mmCIF file of C-alpha atoms in Angstrom:
data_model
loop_
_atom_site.group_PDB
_atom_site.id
_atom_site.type_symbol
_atom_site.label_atom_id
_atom_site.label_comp_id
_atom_site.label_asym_id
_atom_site.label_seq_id
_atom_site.Cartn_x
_atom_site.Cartn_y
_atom_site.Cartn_z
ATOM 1 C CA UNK A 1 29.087 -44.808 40.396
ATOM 2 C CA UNK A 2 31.407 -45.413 43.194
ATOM 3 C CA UNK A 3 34.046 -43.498 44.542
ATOM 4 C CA UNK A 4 36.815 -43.605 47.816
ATOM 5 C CA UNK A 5 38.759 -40.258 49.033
ATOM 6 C CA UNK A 6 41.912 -40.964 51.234
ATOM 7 C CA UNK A 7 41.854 -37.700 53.244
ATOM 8 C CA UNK A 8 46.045 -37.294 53.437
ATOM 9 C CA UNK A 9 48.121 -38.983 50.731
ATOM 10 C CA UNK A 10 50.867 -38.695 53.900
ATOM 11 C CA UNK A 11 50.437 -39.628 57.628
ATOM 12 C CA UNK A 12 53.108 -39.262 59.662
ATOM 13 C CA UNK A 13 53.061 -40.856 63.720
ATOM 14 C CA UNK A 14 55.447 -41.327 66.440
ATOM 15 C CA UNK A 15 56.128 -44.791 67.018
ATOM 16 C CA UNK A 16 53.291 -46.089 70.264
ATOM 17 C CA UNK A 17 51.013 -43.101 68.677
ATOM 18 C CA UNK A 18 47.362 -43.824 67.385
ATOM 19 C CA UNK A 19 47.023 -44.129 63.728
ATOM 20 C CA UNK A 20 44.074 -42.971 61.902
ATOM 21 C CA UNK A 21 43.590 -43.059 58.453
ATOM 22 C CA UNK A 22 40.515 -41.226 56.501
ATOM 23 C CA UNK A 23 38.134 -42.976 54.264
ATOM 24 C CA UNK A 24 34.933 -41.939 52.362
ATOM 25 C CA UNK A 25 33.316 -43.059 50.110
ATOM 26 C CA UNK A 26 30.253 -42.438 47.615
ATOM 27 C CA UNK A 27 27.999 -45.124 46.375
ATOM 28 C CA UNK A 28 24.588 -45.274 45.596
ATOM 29 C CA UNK A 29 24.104 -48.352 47.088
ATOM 30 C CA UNK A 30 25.424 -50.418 49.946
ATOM 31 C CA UNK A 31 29.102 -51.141 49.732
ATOM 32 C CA UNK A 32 31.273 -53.192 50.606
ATOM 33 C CA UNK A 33 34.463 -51.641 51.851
ATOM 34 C CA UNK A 34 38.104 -52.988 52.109
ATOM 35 C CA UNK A 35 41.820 -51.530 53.489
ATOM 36 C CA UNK A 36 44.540 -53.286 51.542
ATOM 37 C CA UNK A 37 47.867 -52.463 52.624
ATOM 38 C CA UNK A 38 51.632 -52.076 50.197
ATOM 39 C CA UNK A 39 54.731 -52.852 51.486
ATOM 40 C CA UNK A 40 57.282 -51.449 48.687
ATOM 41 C CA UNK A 41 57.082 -53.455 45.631
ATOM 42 C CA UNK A 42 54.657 -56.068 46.752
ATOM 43 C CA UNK A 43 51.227 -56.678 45.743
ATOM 44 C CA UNK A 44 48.212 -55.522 48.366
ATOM 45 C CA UNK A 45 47.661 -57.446 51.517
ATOM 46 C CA UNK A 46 43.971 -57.282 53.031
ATOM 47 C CA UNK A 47 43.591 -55.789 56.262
ATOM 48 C CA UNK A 48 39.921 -55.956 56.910
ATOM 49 C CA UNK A 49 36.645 -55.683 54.772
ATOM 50 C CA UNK A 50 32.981 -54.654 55.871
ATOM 51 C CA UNK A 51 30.192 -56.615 54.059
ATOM 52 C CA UNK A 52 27.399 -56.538 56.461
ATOM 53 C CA UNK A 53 26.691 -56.767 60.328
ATOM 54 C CA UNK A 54 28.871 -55.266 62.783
ATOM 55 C CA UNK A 55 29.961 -51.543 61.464
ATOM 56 C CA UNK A 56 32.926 -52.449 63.390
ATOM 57 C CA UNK A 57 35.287 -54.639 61.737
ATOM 58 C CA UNK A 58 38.931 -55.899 63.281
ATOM 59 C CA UNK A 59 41.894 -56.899 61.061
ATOM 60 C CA UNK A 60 45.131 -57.934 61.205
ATOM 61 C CA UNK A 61 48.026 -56.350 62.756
ATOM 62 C CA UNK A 62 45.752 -54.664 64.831
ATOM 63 C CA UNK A 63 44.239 -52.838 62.655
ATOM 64 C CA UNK A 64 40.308 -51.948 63.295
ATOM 65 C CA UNK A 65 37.764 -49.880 61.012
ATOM 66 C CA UNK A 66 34.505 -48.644 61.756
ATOM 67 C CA UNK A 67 31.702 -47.927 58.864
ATOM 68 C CA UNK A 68 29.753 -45.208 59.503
ATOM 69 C CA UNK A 69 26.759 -45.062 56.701
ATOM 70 C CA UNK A 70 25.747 -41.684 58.138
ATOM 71 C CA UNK A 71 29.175 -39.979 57.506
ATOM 72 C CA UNK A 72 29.837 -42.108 54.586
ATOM 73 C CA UNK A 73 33.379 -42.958 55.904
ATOM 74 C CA UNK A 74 35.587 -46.324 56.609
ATOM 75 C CA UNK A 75 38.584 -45.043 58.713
ATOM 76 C CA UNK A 76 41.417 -47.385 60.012
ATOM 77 C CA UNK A 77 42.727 -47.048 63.253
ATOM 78 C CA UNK A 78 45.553 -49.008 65.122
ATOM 79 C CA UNK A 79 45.772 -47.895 68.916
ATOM 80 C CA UNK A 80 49.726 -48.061 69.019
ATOM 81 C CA UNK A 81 51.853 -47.915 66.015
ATOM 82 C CA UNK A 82 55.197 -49.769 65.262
ATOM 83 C CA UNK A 83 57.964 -49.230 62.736
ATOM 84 C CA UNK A 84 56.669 -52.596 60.669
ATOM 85 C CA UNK A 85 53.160 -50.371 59.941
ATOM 86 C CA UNK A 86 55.100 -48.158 57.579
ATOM 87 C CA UNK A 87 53.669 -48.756 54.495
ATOM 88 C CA UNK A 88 51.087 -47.502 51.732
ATOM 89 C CA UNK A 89 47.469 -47.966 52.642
ATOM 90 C CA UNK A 90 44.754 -48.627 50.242
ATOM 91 C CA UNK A 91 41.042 -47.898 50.967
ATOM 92 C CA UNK A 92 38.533 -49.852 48.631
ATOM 93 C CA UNK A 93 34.836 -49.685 47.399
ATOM 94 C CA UNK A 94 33.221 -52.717 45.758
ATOM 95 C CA UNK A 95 30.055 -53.176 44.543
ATOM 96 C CA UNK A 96 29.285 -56.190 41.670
ATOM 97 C CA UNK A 97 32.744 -57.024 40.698
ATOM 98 C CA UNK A 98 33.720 -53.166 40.460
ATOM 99 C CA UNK A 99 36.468 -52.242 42.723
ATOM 100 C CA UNK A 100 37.618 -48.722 43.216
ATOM 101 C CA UNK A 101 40.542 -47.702 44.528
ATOM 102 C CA UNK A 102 41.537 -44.226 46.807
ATOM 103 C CA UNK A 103 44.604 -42.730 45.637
ATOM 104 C CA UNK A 104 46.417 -44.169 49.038
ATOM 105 C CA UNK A 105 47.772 -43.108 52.095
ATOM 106 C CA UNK A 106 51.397 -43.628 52.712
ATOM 107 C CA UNK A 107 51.883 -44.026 56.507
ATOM 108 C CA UNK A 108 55.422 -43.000 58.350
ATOM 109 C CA UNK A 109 56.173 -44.368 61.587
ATOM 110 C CA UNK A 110 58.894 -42.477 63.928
ATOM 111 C CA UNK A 111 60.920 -43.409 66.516
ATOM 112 C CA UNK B 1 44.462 -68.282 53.127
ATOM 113 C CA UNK B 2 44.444 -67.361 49.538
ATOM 114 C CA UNK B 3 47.664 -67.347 47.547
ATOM 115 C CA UNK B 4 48.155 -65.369 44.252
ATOM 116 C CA UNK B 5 51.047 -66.040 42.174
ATOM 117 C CA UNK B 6 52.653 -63.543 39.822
ATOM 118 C CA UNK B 7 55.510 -64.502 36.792
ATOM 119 C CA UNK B 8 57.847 -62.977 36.300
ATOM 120 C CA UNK B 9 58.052 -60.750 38.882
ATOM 121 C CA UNK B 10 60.084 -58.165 37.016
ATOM 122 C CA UNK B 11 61.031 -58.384 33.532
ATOM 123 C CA UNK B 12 63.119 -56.418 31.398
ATOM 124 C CA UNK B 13 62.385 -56.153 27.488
ATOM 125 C CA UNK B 14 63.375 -53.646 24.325
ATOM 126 C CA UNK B 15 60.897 -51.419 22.711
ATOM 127 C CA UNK B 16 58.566 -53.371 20.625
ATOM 128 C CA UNK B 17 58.474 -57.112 21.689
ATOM 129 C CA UNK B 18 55.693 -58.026 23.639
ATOM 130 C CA UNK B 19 56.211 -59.549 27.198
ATOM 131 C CA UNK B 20 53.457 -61.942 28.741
ATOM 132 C CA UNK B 21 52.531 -61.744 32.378
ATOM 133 C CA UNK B 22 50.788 -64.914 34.475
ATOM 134 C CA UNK B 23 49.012 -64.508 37.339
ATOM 135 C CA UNK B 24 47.784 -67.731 39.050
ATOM 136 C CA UNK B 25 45.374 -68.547 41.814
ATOM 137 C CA UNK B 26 47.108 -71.020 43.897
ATOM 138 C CA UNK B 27 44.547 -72.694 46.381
ATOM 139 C CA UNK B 28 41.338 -71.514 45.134
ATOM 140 C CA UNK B 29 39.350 -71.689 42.207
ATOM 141 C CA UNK B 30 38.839 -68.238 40.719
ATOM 142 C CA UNK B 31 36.028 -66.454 37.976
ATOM 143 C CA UNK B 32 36.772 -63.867 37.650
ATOM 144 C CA UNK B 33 40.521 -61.877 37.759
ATOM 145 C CA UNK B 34 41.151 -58.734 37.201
ATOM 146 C CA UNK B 35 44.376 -56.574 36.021
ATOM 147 C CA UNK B 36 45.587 -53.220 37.503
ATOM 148 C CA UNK B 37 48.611 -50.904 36.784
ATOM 149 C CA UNK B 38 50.204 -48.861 39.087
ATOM 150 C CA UNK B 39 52.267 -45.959 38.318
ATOM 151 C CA UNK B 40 54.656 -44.909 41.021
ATOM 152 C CA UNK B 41 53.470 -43.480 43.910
ATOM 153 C CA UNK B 42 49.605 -43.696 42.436
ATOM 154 C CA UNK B 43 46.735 -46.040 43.383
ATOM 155 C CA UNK B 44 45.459 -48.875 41.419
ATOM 156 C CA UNK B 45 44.113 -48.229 38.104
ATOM 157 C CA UNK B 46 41.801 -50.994 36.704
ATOM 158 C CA UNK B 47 42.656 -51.991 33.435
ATOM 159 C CA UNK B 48 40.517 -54.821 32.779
ATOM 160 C CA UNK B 49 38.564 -57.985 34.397
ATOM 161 C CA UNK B 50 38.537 -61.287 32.914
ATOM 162 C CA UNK B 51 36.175 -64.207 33.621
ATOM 163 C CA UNK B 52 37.141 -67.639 32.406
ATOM 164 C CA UNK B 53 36.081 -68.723 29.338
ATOM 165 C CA UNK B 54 35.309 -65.461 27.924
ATOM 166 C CA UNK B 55 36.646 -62.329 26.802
ATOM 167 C CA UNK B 56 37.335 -60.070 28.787
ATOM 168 C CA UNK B 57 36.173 -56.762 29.665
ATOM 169 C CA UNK B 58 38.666 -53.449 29.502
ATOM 170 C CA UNK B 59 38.362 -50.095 31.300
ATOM 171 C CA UNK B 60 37.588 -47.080 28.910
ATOM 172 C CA UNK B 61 40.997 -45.749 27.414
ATOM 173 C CA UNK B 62 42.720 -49.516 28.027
ATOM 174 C CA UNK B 63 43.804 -50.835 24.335
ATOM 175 C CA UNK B 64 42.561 -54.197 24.238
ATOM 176 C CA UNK B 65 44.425 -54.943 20.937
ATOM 177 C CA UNK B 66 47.754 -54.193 22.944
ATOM 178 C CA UNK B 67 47.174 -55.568 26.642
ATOM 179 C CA UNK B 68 45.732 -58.766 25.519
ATOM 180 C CA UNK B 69 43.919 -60.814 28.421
ATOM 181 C CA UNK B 70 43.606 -64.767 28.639
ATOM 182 C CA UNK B 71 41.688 -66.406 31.503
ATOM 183 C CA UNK B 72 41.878 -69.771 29.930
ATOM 184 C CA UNK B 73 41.355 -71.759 33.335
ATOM 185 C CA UNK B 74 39.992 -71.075 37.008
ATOM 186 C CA UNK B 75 43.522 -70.622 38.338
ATOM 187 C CA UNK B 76 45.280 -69.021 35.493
ATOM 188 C CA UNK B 77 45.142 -65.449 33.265
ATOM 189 C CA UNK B 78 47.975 -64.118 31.436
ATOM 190 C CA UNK B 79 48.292 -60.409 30.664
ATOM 191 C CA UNK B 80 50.228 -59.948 27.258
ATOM 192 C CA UNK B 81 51.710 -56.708 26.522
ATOM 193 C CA UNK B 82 52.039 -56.364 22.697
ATOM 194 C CA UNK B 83 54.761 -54.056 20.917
ATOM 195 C CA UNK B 84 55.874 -52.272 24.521
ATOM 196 C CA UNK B 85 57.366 -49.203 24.300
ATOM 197 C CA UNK B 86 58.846 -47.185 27.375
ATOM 198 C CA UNK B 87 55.763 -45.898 28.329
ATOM 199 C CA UNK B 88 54.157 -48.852 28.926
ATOM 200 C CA UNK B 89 57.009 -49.603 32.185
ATOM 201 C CA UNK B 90 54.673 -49.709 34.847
ATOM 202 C CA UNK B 91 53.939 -52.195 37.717
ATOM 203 C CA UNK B 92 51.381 -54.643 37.067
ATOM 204 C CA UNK B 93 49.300 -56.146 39.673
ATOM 205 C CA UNK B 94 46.442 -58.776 39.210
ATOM 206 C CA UNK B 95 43.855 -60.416 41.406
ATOM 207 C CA UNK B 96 41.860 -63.221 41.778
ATOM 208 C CA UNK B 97 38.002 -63.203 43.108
ATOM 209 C CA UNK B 98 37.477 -66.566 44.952
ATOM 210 C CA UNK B 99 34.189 -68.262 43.476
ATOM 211 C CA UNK B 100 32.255 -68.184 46.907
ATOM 212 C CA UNK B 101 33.446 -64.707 48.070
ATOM 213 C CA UNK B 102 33.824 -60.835 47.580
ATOM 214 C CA UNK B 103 37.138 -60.645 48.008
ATOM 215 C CA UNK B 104 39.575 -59.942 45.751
ATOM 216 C CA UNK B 105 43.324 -61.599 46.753
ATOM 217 C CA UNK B 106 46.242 -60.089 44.888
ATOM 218 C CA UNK B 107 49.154 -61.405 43.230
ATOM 219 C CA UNK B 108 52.840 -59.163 44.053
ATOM 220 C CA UNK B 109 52.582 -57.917 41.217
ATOM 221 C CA UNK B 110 55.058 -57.732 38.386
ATOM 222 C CA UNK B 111 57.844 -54.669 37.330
ATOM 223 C CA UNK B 112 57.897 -53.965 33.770
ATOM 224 C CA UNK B 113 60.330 -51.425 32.377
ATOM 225 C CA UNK B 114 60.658 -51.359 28.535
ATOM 226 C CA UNK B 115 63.691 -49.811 27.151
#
């Protein structure tokens, strides 16, 4: 069975800080990952996904996540954050059609 | 890119009539869909996934005789909610898996509060 754990159900940054957002996850075979991100009531927008090939995957917004098999984790990272990247963040397993869900990570930018 | 329509996207209805939610794939051709509900401030709870043609599948504890699933085409499923009562106000969300792909593109979703 798969699983994802959002370390922090609240991250809060200065605005220009780094953002870094946990993600592990347990399956028992490869995965793919995903970060989807919610803007108050609005569906999820896809920031990046990791099928296979380069661990380190770039989205949009500047968003960039790394998978690291050996520590099991997917975190997001954006080198400078703005106001606009206040929002709830979604980390995703997937494996045959079955998507899990963490329980989210809502993200607070300050000026 | 992928576009994933939701109607209505909030809808107001009184305890015991049943409401009926589309979700359409705009510009792509689409399986299999699948239907979440999100409670606020939670994650995404899978409800059930639908492939076209066929019934579809529900998530253990998901009442299939009241959250009645249609995926009658490649671009369209509609999410019926049968007798609602209050607790059934929730936000639901759908998505669409593109034929050729492993990625799931999701609609805006859709407010339901049931008086």
């Amino acid at each position: 069975a798969q699983s994802v754990t959002q370390l922090g159900s609240h991250v809060s940054v200065s605005e220009g800080a780094l953002v870094l957002l946990r993600c592990n996850y347990s399956s028992s075979v490869p995965p793919y990952l995903f970060w989807y991100v919610q803007y108050p009531n609005q569906g999820l927008q896809l920031l990046l996904k990791y099928t296979t090939g380069a661990t380190l995957v770039k989205g949009i917004n500047g968003f960039e996540a790394e998978f690291k098999k050996s520590e099991t984790s997917f975190h997001l990272t954006k080198p400078s954050a703005h106001m606009s990247d206040a929002a709830e963040y979604f980390c995703a397993v997937s494996f045959n059609n079955d998507m899990r869900f963490g329980a989210g990570t809502r993200l607070t930018v300050k000026p | 890119g992928a576009v994933v329509s939701q109607h209505p996207s909030r809808v107001i209805c009184k305890s015991g009539t049943s409401v009926k939610i589309e979700c359409r794939s705009l510009d792509f051709q689409a399986t299999t869909m699948f239907w979440y509900r999100q409670f606020p401030k939670q994650s995404l709870m899978l409800m059930a996934t639908s492939n076209e043609g066929s019934k579809a599948t529900y998530e253990q504890g998901v009442e299939k005789d009241k959250f009645l699933i249609n995926h009658a085409s490649l671009t369209l499923s509609t999410l019926t909610v049968t007798s609602a009562h209050p607790e059934d106000s929730s936000f639901y969300i759908c998505s669409a898996r593109r034929a050729s792909t492993d990625t799931q593109y999701f609609g805006p979703g859709t407010r339901l509060t049931v008086l």
